[in-house]
Structures are given as C-alpha cells and as structure tokens.
Amino acid sequence: MNALIIGGGGDGIGRAVSRAFAAAGAAVAVADLDPERSGEATDELVSSGLRAVALAGDVRSPSAIDGFVSQSVAAFGRLDTLVTVVGGQVAFVPAMRLHEMSDDDWDLAYEMNLRYVVRAARAAIRAFLAQGGGGSIVSVGSVTGVMAAPMQAGYGAAKAGLASLAKTVAAEYAADAIRMNVVACGAIATAAAKSAHVDGEVPEIPMRRLGAPRDAAAAAVYLASPLSSYVTGQSLVVDGGVTVRGPFAV
Ligand SMILES: NC(=O)c1ccc[n+]([C@@H]2O[C@H](COP(=O)([O-])OP(=O)(O)OC[C@H]3O[C@@H](n4cnc5c(N)ncnc54)[C@H](O)[C@@H]3O)[C@@H](O)[C@H]2O)c1
C-alpha cells in the first residue's frame, strides 16, 4: 500500500497516522506546510527501515495539492490511499458565536477543513482511475460534524460536509473500487486539545480519557486497508462514547 498523508508531519494525529501507516507496511508520502515537520516525520520512518518521502506545500494552493498527488505517484509508482489530516478551527479561526463571524472567518474554516479535501480527493481519484481503479480516501473529521459545534460553526459545517462528500464519492466511484470514509474524532490528546480540555480523567467522556492520536490513526489504517473493503461512505466515530451517551446518567 502506498499512502499520501496530507498534514502527516504534525506532532498530533498527523504524525500518529504517518507512523501507523508505515508500521502497517505502507510506503508513505508525508505532506505538510512545514518542510521541517514532514522531514522529521519521514527521517524517523526511514531510519527505522521504512519507506517514506517528505513533501512540502500549502493546502490552500490548488497546484500544491495536485503536486502532492503527482509526487507521490512518482515516488512510489502508484497511489493507493489518500489521508487528509489538516484541519481544525481554533488553529485557523478564533472560536466565536455565529453573529460575530465575518465572511472571511467562515471562508477560512471552510477552506482548511473541506475545500482542500475536495481538491485532494479529486486529484487522488484521477490518479486512481488512471491506474485502472481501486483506491481509498480517508479524511480526519470530527464529532462536530455530527453534533452541534458551539463557537465553531464554520468548522462544524465543514466537517459535516466531509461526511457528505464521503457518501457522494462512495456512490459515484464504488464501481471503480474507490472508497471514501471519515474518521470522526472526539477529543484527542494533542497539544492543542490538552490546553482546551482537562488532561487526565475526563468525566464527560464515558471512557473517562481523551483519545490518543494513535486511536484516530488506527481507525484510519483500518479504513484504508482491505479489512474494510466493503465499507464506504461511512463516518467512523472515535470518541470514547461521547456521542452515544445522553446527558442523564442512569
Ligand atoms: N485534536 C483533537 O481533539 C481533534 C478532535 C477532532 C478532530 N480533529 C481533527 O484532527 C485533525 C488535526 O489533527 P492534529 O491537530 O492532531 O494535527 P497535527 O497537529 O498532527 O497536524 C496538522 C498538520 O497540518 C499542517 N498544516 C497546517 N496548515 C497547513 C496548510 N495550510 N497546508 C499544509 N499543511 C498544513 C501543520 O503544519 C501540522 O503539521 C484536524 O482535521 C482536526 O479537525 C482533532
């Protein structure tokens, strides 16, 4: 399996996804805005005897997205999997109620969480079709795409859009053996999340802990692998039970 991981240089879910795919036997192209991050991620994998190449570019640039896909194909001969990790709200747009949001705030949330994914999925699907079909797309989404997203309306709407995009890609390309699924994360213990949530025991979460980046990464590997060959258009919620418990404990 050859995989392109956009945002795979990050020290949170991104790095965990890069490590998990490489550990599962994939050759990985790690793309990131920060060339030092993608370089560090791939150096670690290569020094462990795994196959990895570092790519750099900004997901806001359509040519960078096309370049990520074409460079991945050039590096490994073919592309089997695209994983999109880049996203979030507070990293890009401050948390605020809807009446405070400007059009620019909304557009940026959409751009960083959905528009680039559309472009990346399109480029990957073109590569998959040129190879004769077959391929898997996995996008890191959020439970804010299935629940309300207070103070993060643009983020929540974009993540909900990801789930819709996965369904449409699933329906349009099932006959080409191309699948798309979403990993809908709850609170994952990344540096940013730890500053926003209590680190340690979290009573609001039925499992009482934040998720580990590797919890999200394991779901992404499953959704990319042949183990999930009959699964497409789905959102796999990885949230320690947050979305299944009502507010009143019994
Ligand atoms: N941490 C959580 O609690 C949580 C919860 C739900 C969903 N998520 C989702 O997880 C994903 C992010 O996970 P993370 O915060 O652990 O990521 P991360 O910090 O591991 O990696 C994100 C990477 O994206 C890169 N990046 C940022 N802007 C970019 C750009 N313009 N072009 C290219 N690369 C860029 C950064 O350099 C960084 O290396 C997002 O999709 C987010 O919505 C996280």
Short mmCIF file of C-alpha atoms and ligand atoms in Angstrom, two decimals:
data_model
loop_
_atom_site.label_atom_id
_atom_site.label_comp_id
_atom_site.label_asym_id
_atom_site.label_seq_id
_atom_site.Cartn_x
_atom_site.Cartn_y
_atom_site.Cartn_z
CA MET A 1 0.00 0.00 0.00
CA ASN A 2 1.28 3.49 -0.88
CA ALA A 3 -0.24 6.38 1.03
CA LEU A 4 -0.21 10.16 0.79
CA ILE A 5 -0.83 11.77 4.19
CA ILE A 6 -1.60 15.47 3.98
CA GLY A 7 -0.76 17.02 7.34
CA GLY A 8 1.23 13.93 8.29
CA GLY A 9 4.11 15.93 9.74
CA GLY A 10 2.13 17.31 12.68
CA ASP A 11 3.01 16.24 16.18
CA GLY A 12 -0.56 15.16 16.93
CA ILE A 13 -2.83 12.99 14.80
CA GLY A 14 -0.71 13.66 11.70
CA ARG A 15 2.48 12.04 12.98
CA ALA A 16 0.49 9.18 14.52
CA VAL A 17 -1.15 8.49 11.15
CA SER A 18 2.20 8.56 9.34
CA ARG A 19 3.68 6.13 11.87
CA ALA A 20 0.67 3.82 11.83
CA PHE A 21 0.56 3.55 8.03
CA ALA A 22 4.29 2.90 7.82
CA ALA A 23 4.06 0.30 10.60
CA ALA A 24 1.26 -1.38 8.63
CA GLY A 25 3.64 -1.75 5.69
CA ALA A 26 2.73 1.29 3.61
CA ALA A 27 5.21 3.48 1.80
CA VAL A 28 4.17 6.97 2.90
CA ALA A 29 4.45 10.39 1.33
CA VAL A 30 4.16 12.89 4.18
CA ALA A 31 2.97 16.31 3.01
CA ASP A 32 2.96 19.35 5.29
CA LEU A 33 3.08 23.13 5.17
CA ASP A 34 6.22 22.99 7.26
CA PRO A 35 9.04 21.13 5.45
CA GLU A 36 10.84 20.59 8.76
CA ARG A 37 7.84 18.71 10.11
CA SER A 38 7.43 16.47 7.06
CA GLY A 39 11.21 15.94 7.03
CA GLU A 40 11.30 14.96 10.71
CA ALA A 41 8.40 12.56 10.23
CA THR A 42 10.00 10.83 7.26
CA ASP A 43 13.52 10.79 8.78
CA GLU A 44 12.10 8.88 11.74
CA LEU A 45 10.44 6.33 9.45
CA VAL A 46 13.38 5.93 7.07
CA SER A 47 15.78 5.46 9.97
CA SER A 48 13.56 2.57 11.09
CA GLY A 49 13.92 0.99 7.66
CA LEU A 50 10.50 2.10 6.41
CA ARG A 51 9.74 3.79 3.07
CA ALA A 52 8.83 7.47 3.26
CA VAL A 53 9.26 10.70 1.32
CA ALA A 54 8.70 14.25 2.56
CA LEU A 55 6.65 16.77 0.58
CA ALA A 56 6.02 20.44 1.37
CA GLY A 57 3.25 22.78 0.31
CA ASP A 58 0.18 24.74 1.39
CA VAL A 59 -3.21 23.03 1.09
CA ARG A 60 -4.70 26.41 0.15
CA SER A 61 -2.82 26.16 -3.17
CA PRO A 62 -4.54 24.02 -5.82
CA SER A 63 -1.21 23.39 -7.56
CA ALA A 64 0.34 22.21 -4.28
CA ILE A 65 -2.45 19.66 -3.87
CA ASP A 66 -2.01 18.35 -7.41
CA GLY A 67 1.74 18.29 -6.76
CA PHE A 68 1.33 16.18 -3.61
CA VAL A 69 -0.53 13.53 -5.62
CA SER A 70 1.77 13.57 -8.66
CA GLN A 71 4.91 13.48 -6.49
CA SER A 72 3.51 10.55 -4.50
CA VAL A 73 2.83 8.61 -7.70
CA ALA A 74 6.30 9.49 -8.99
CA ALA A 75 7.95 8.37 -5.73
CA PHE A 76 6.21 5.02 -5.37
CA GLY A 77 4.91 4.18 -8.84
CA ARG A 78 1.26 4.32 -7.80
CA LEU A 79 -1.04 5.72 -5.12
CA ASP A 80 -3.43 3.53 -3.14
CA THR A 81 -4.51 5.78 -0.29
CA LEU A 82 -5.04 9.46 0.45
CA VAL A 83 -5.40 10.57 4.05
CA THR A 84 -6.29 14.19 4.85
CA VAL A 85 -5.38 15.35 8.34
CA VAL A 86 -5.04 19.15 8.07
CA GLY A 87 -7.99 20.85 9.70
CA GLY A 88 -9.35 22.41 12.84
CA GLN A 89 -10.95 25.66 13.86
CA VAL A 90 -9.01 27.44 16.56
CA ALA A 91 -5.70 26.85 14.77
CA PHE A 92 -7.03 28.97 11.93
CA VAL A 93 -10.10 30.90 13.08
CA PRO A 94 -10.80 32.01 16.67
CA ALA A 95 -13.74 30.41 18.46
CA MET A 96 -16.74 32.73 18.26
CA ARG A 97 -20.51 32.73 18.06
CA LEU A 98 -22.10 32.90 14.64
CA HIS A 99 -23.17 36.57 14.88
CA GLU A 100 -19.51 37.50 15.40
CA MET A 101 -18.21 35.61 12.38
CA SER A 102 -17.16 37.51 9.28
CA ASP A 103 -17.42 36.04 5.80
CA ASP A 104 -13.62 35.73 5.82
CA ASP A 105 -13.74 33.70 9.07
CA TRP A 106 -16.32 31.38 7.55
CA ASP A 107 -14.39 31.02 4.29
CA LEU A 108 -11.17 30.16 6.10
CA ALA A 109 -12.83 27.47 8.21
CA TYR A 110 -14.33 26.01 5.03
CA GLU A 111 -11.04 26.24 3.14
CA MET A 112 -8.96 24.49 5.80
CA ASN A 113 -11.48 21.73 6.51
CA LEU A 114 -13.34 20.98 3.30
CA ARG A 115 -12.27 22.81 0.16
CA TYR A 116 -8.75 21.42 0.09
CA VAL A 117 -10.12 17.93 0.81
CA VAL A 118 -12.36 18.22 -2.26
CA ARG A 119 -9.34 19.16 -4.36
CA ALA A 120 -7.18 16.40 -2.88
CA ALA A 121 -9.90 13.78 -3.31
CA ARG A 122 -10.39 14.87 -6.91
CA ALA A 123 -6.67 14.64 -7.67
CA ALA A 124 -6.39 11.25 -5.95
CA ILE A 125 -9.44 9.87 -7.79
CA ARG A 126 -7.93 10.97 -11.10
CA ALA A 127 -4.74 9.10 -10.19
CA PHE A 128 -6.70 6.03 -9.03
CA LEU A 129 -8.69 5.96 -12.30
CA ALA A 130 -5.52 6.40 -14.39
CA GLN A 131 -4.13 3.32 -12.60
CA GLY A 132 -7.21 1.31 -13.61
CA GLY A 133 -9.29 1.96 -10.48
CA GLY A 134 -9.04 0.95 -6.85
CA GLY A 135 -8.09 3.26 -4.02
CA SER A 136 -9.14 4.57 -0.66
CA ILE A 137 -9.59 8.06 0.75
CA VAL A 138 -9.75 8.65 4.49
CA SER A 139 -10.43 12.10 5.92
CA VAL A 140 -9.90 13.04 9.54
CA GLY A 141 -13.19 14.60 10.58
CA SER A 142 -14.75 15.46 13.90
CA VAL A 143 -17.75 14.74 16.06
CA THR A 144 -18.56 18.41 15.47
CA GLY A 145 -19.69 17.17 12.05
CA VAL A 146 -22.39 15.02 13.65
CA MET A 147 -23.25 17.15 16.70
CA ALA A 148 -23.58 20.89 17.27
CA ALA A 149 -20.35 22.86 17.12
CA PRO A 150 -20.86 25.80 19.50
CA MET A 151 -18.41 28.64 18.82
CA GLN A 152 -17.17 26.75 15.76
CA ALA A 153 -19.98 26.97 13.22
CA GLY A 154 -17.72 27.03 10.18
CA TYR A 155 -15.68 24.10 11.43
CA GLY A 156 -18.74 22.01 12.24
CA ALA A 157 -20.40 22.72 8.91
CA ALA A 158 -17.22 21.89 7.02
CA LYS A 159 -16.75 18.61 8.94
CA ALA A 160 -20.40 17.72 8.28
CA GLY A 161 -19.64 18.45 4.62
CA LEU A 162 -16.80 15.94 4.74
CA ALA A 163 -19.25 13.22 5.73
CA SER A 164 -21.46 14.16 2.80
CA LEU A 165 -18.50 14.23 0.43
CA ALA A 166 -17.53 10.72 1.54
CA LYS A 167 -21.03 9.46 0.77
CA THR A 168 -21.03 11.05 -2.67
CA VAL A 169 -17.57 9.74 -3.56
CA ALA A 170 -18.64 6.32 -2.28
CA ALA A 171 -21.71 6.29 -4.51
CA GLU A 172 -20.00 7.73 -7.59
CA TYR A 173 -16.91 5.50 -7.52
CA ALA A 174 -17.97 2.24 -5.89
CA ALA A 175 -17.88 0.52 -9.27
CA ASP A 176 -14.27 1.70 -9.67
CA ALA A 177 -13.35 0.13 -6.30
CA ILE A 178 -12.63 3.59 -4.91
CA ARG A 179 -13.82 4.13 -1.34
CA MET A 180 -14.01 7.18 0.89
CA ASN A 181 -14.63 7.23 4.64
CA VAL A 182 -14.21 9.66 7.54
CA VAL A 183 -12.67 9.20 10.98
CA ALA A 184 -14.86 11.44 13.17
CA CYS A 185 -12.66 12.21 16.18
CA GLY A 186 -13.79 13.26 19.61
CA ALA A 187 -11.32 14.97 21.94
CA ILE A 188 -7.88 13.63 21.08
CA ALA A 189 -4.90 14.32 23.34
CA THR A 190 -2.90 16.58 21.05
CA ALA A 191 -1.07 19.62 22.42
CA ALA A 192 -3.86 21.94 21.29
CA ALA A 193 -6.60 19.73 22.69
CA LYS A 194 -4.81 19.30 26.02
CA SER A 195 -4.82 23.05 26.54
CA ALA A 196 -8.55 23.21 25.78
CA HIS A 197 -9.66 20.16 27.78
CA VAL A 198 -8.66 18.75 31.12
CA ASP A 199 -5.82 16.31 30.59
CA GLY A 200 -6.18 13.18 32.68
CA GLU A 201 -9.56 11.92 33.89
CA VAL A 202 -12.43 13.49 31.93
CA PRO A 203 -15.82 12.63 33.48
CA GLU A 204 -17.77 13.97 30.48
CA ILE A 205 -16.28 11.20 28.32
CA PRO A 206 -17.76 7.75 29.03
CA MET A 207 -14.27 6.20 28.72
CA ARG A 208 -13.05 8.99 31.04
CA ARG A 209 -10.00 9.86 29.00
CA LEU A 210 -9.06 11.85 25.93
CA GLY A 211 -8.36 9.75 22.87
CA ALA A 212 -4.75 9.12 21.95
CA PRO A 213 -3.58 10.20 18.48
CA ARG A 214 -2.94 6.51 17.79
CA ASP A 215 -6.66 5.77 18.40
CA ALA A 216 -7.52 8.01 15.45
CA ALA A 217 -4.61 6.64 13.41
CA ALA A 218 -5.69 3.01 13.93
CA ALA A 219 -9.15 3.83 12.60
CA ALA A 220 -7.59 5.49 9.55
CA VAL A 221 -5.41 2.44 8.84
CA TYR A 222 -8.46 0.17 9.13
CA LEU A 223 -10.48 2.34 6.73
CA ALA A 224 -7.65 2.36 4.20
CA SER A 225 -6.87 -1.34 4.40
CA PRO A 226 -8.54 -4.33 2.72
CA LEU A 227 -10.00 -5.19 6.15
CA SER A 228 -12.64 -2.54 5.39
CA SER A 229 -13.05 -3.42 1.70
CA TYR A 230 -16.90 -3.46 1.99
CA VAL A 231 -17.06 -0.18 3.96
CA THR A 232 -17.54 3.08 2.09
CA GLY A 233 -19.19 6.44 2.61
CA GLN A 234 -19.10 6.00 6.40
CA SER A 235 -18.04 8.11 9.34
CA LEU A 236 -16.33 6.02 11.99
CA VAL A 237 -16.73 7.87 15.28
CA VAL A 238 -13.68 7.60 17.56
CA ASP A 239 -14.77 9.49 20.67
CA GLY A 240 -14.70 7.24 23.75
CA GLY A 241 -18.51 7.15 23.72
CA VAL A 242 -19.25 10.89 23.85
CA THR A 243 -21.86 10.86 21.08
CA VAL A 244 -23.72 7.79 22.32
CA ARG A 245 -24.46 8.92 25.88
CA GLY A 246 -27.34 11.19 26.75
CA PRO A 247 -26.98 13.91 29.40
CA PHE A 248 -28.66 11.99 32.25
CA ALA A 249 -26.67 9.16 33.79
CA VAL A 250 -28.79 6.17 34.92
N1 LIG B 1 -7.18 17.09 18.43
C1 LIG B 1 -8.47 16.92 18.56
O1 LIG B 1 -9.03 16.84 19.67
C2 LIG B 1 -9.32 16.76 17.34
C3 LIG B 1 -10.68 16.49 17.51
C4 LIG B 1 -11.47 16.33 16.39
C5 LIG B 1 -10.90 16.41 15.14
N2 LIG B 1 -9.59 16.69 14.99
C6 LIG B 1 -9.07 16.79 13.63
O2 LIG B 1 -7.74 16.30 13.57
C7 LIG B 1 -7.06 16.99 12.53
C8 LIG B 1 -5.82 17.68 13.03
O3 LIG B 1 -5.20 16.89 13.97
P1 LIG B 1 -3.99 17.50 14.79
O4 LIG B 1 -4.35 18.85 15.31
O5 LIG B 1 -3.55 16.46 15.73
O6 LIG B 1 -2.97 17.68 13.62
P2 LIG B 1 -1.39 17.75 13.70
O7 LIG B 1 -1.01 18.90 14.57
O8 LIG B 1 -0.83 16.42 13.97
O9 LIG B 1 -1.03 18.07 12.18
C9 LIG B 1 -1.57 19.10 11.47
C10 LIG B 1 -0.54 19.47 10.44
O10 LIG B 1 -1.18 20.28 9.48
C11 LIG B 1 -0.19 21.13 8.98
N3 LIG B 1 -0.79 22.26 8.29
C12 LIG B 1 -1.40 23.33 8.86
N4 LIG B 1 -1.77 24.20 7.91
C13 LIG B 1 -1.40 23.66 6.73
C14 LIG B 1 -1.50 24.10 5.39
N5 LIG B 1 -2.07 25.28 5.08
N6 LIG B 1 -1.01 23.30 4.41
C15 LIG B 1 -0.41 22.11 4.70
N7 LIG B 1 -0.29 21.64 5.97
C16 LIG B 1 -0.78 22.41 6.97
C17 LIG B 1 0.59 21.57 10.20
O11 LIG B 1 1.89 22.04 9.86
C18 LIG B 1 0.62 20.30 11.03
O12 LIG B 1 1.85 19.62 10.88
C19 LIG B 1 -8.00 18.05 12.00
O13 LIG B 1 -8.63 17.59 10.83
C20 LIG B 1 -8.97 18.22 13.15
O14 LIG B 1 -10.20 18.74 12.73
C21 LIG B 1 -8.78 16.86 16.06
#
